Amino acid sequence: RGNDVIIVLVGNKTDLSDQRQVSTEEGEQKAKDSVVLFIETSAKAGFNVKALFRKIAQALPGGNEVSSGSGKGT
C-alpha cells in the first residue's frame, strides 16, 4: 500500500454492547498490529461519527489545521 492511503479500523454499532464480539482492547491491538487508525462508533446513536471523519482529515497532509472538538455527534 502507498503512503498516501489512510486506513481506519472502525468498530461500529457500539450501541449494541450486549452483542459485542470484539472488545475495544482487541480492536485497538489489531489496529496497532496493522499500523492503522482505530475508532469505535455508533451511527445509530451518533457517537464518534464526526470524530471518525476528523481523524481521517487530520491524517491527511496538512490535516493538522482541522479543529478537534468533542468527537461526539453525527
Tab-separated table of C-alpha atoms in Angstrom:
chain	number	residue	atom	x	y	z
A	1	ARG	CA	0.000	0.000	0.000
A	2	GLY	CA	1.166	3.512	-0.653
A	3	ASN	CA	1.983	6.086	1.971
A	4	ASP	CA	-0.949	8.230	0.853
A	5	VAL	CA	-3.581	5.648	1.847
A	6	ILE	CA	-5.429	6.155	5.116
A	7	ILE	CA	-6.900	3.022	6.647
A	8	VAL	CA	-9.150	3.136	9.682
A	9	LEU	CA	-10.401	0.101	11.562
A	10	VAL	CA	-13.877	1.114	12.750
A	11	GLY	CA	-15.783	-0.759	15.405
A	12	ASN	CA	-19.376	0.241	14.652
A	13	LYS	CA	-22.660	-0.392	16.454
A	14	THR	CA	-21.306	0.389	19.904
A	15	ASP	CA	-24.935	0.922	20.912
A	16	LEU	CA	-25.359	-2.885	20.747
A	17	SER	CA	-22.905	-3.613	23.560
A	18	ASP	CA	-24.766	-6.776	24.596
A	19	GLN	CA	-23.953	-8.247	21.159
A	20	ARG	CA	-20.291	-7.205	21.144
A	21	GLN	CA	-17.935	-9.793	19.675
A	22	VAL	CA	-14.676	-7.813	19.741
A	23	SER	CA	-13.529	-5.828	22.775
A	24	THR	CA	-12.199	-2.300	22.484
A	25	GLU	CA	-8.802	-3.596	23.568
A	26	GLU	CA	-8.811	-6.261	20.828
A	27	GLY	CA	-9.722	-3.639	18.219
A	28	GLU	CA	-7.011	-1.283	19.415
A	29	GLN	CA	-4.419	-4.069	19.377
A	30	LYS	CA	-5.415	-5.230	15.872
A	31	ALA	CA	-5.160	-1.645	14.616
A	32	LYS	CA	-1.773	-1.230	16.292
A	33	ASP	CA	-0.515	-4.519	14.820
A	34	SER	CA	-1.745	-3.488	11.369
A	35	VAL	CA	-0.435	0.095	11.755
A	36	VAL	CA	-3.837	1.648	11.063
A	37	LEU	CA	-6.085	4.088	12.919
A	38	PHE	CA	-8.832	2.822	15.236
A	39	ILE	CA	-12.095	4.276	16.491
A	40	GLU	CA	-15.393	2.926	17.768
A	41	THR	CA	-18.661	4.469	16.593
A	42	SER	CA	-22.413	4.152	16.644
A	43	ALA	CA	-24.084	5.603	13.584
A	44	LYS	CA	-27.483	4.965	15.168
A	45	ALA	CA	-26.631	6.888	18.343
A	46	GLY	CA	-24.461	9.421	16.506
A	47	PHE	CA	-21.452	8.568	18.666
A	48	ASN	CA	-17.977	9.382	17.295
A	49	VAL	CA	-19.162	9.726	13.685
A	50	LYS	CA	-17.803	13.269	13.336
A	51	ALA	CA	-14.687	12.215	15.233
A	52	LEU	CA	-14.088	9.452	12.674
A	53	PHE	CA	-14.058	11.925	9.803
A	54	ARG	CA	-11.968	14.409	11.808
A	55	LYS	CA	-9.444	11.647	12.469
A	56	ILE	CA	-9.250	10.904	8.741
A	57	ALA	CA	-8.929	14.616	7.906
A	58	GLN	CA	-6.154	15.038	10.463
A	59	ALA	CA	-4.281	12.108	8.911
A	60	LEU	CA	-4.298	13.823	5.506
A	61	PRO	CA	-1.362	16.020	4.511
A	62	GLY	CA	-1.991	19.417	6.105
A	63	GLY	CA	-4.679	17.887	8.294
A	64	ASN	CA	-3.257	19.390	11.460
A	65	GLU	CA	-5.292	22.522	10.747
A	66	VAL	CA	-8.580	20.645	11.347
A	67	SER	CA	-10.158	21.610	14.671
A	68	SER	CA	-10.620	18.788	17.151
A	69	GLY	CA	-13.917	19.266	19.026
A	70	SER	CA	-15.640	16.819	21.340
A	71	GLY	CA	-15.723	13.829	18.989
A	72	LYS	CA	-19.396	13.167	19.655
A	73	GLY	CA	-22.199	13.689	17.204
A	74	THR	CA	-23.057	12.875	13.631
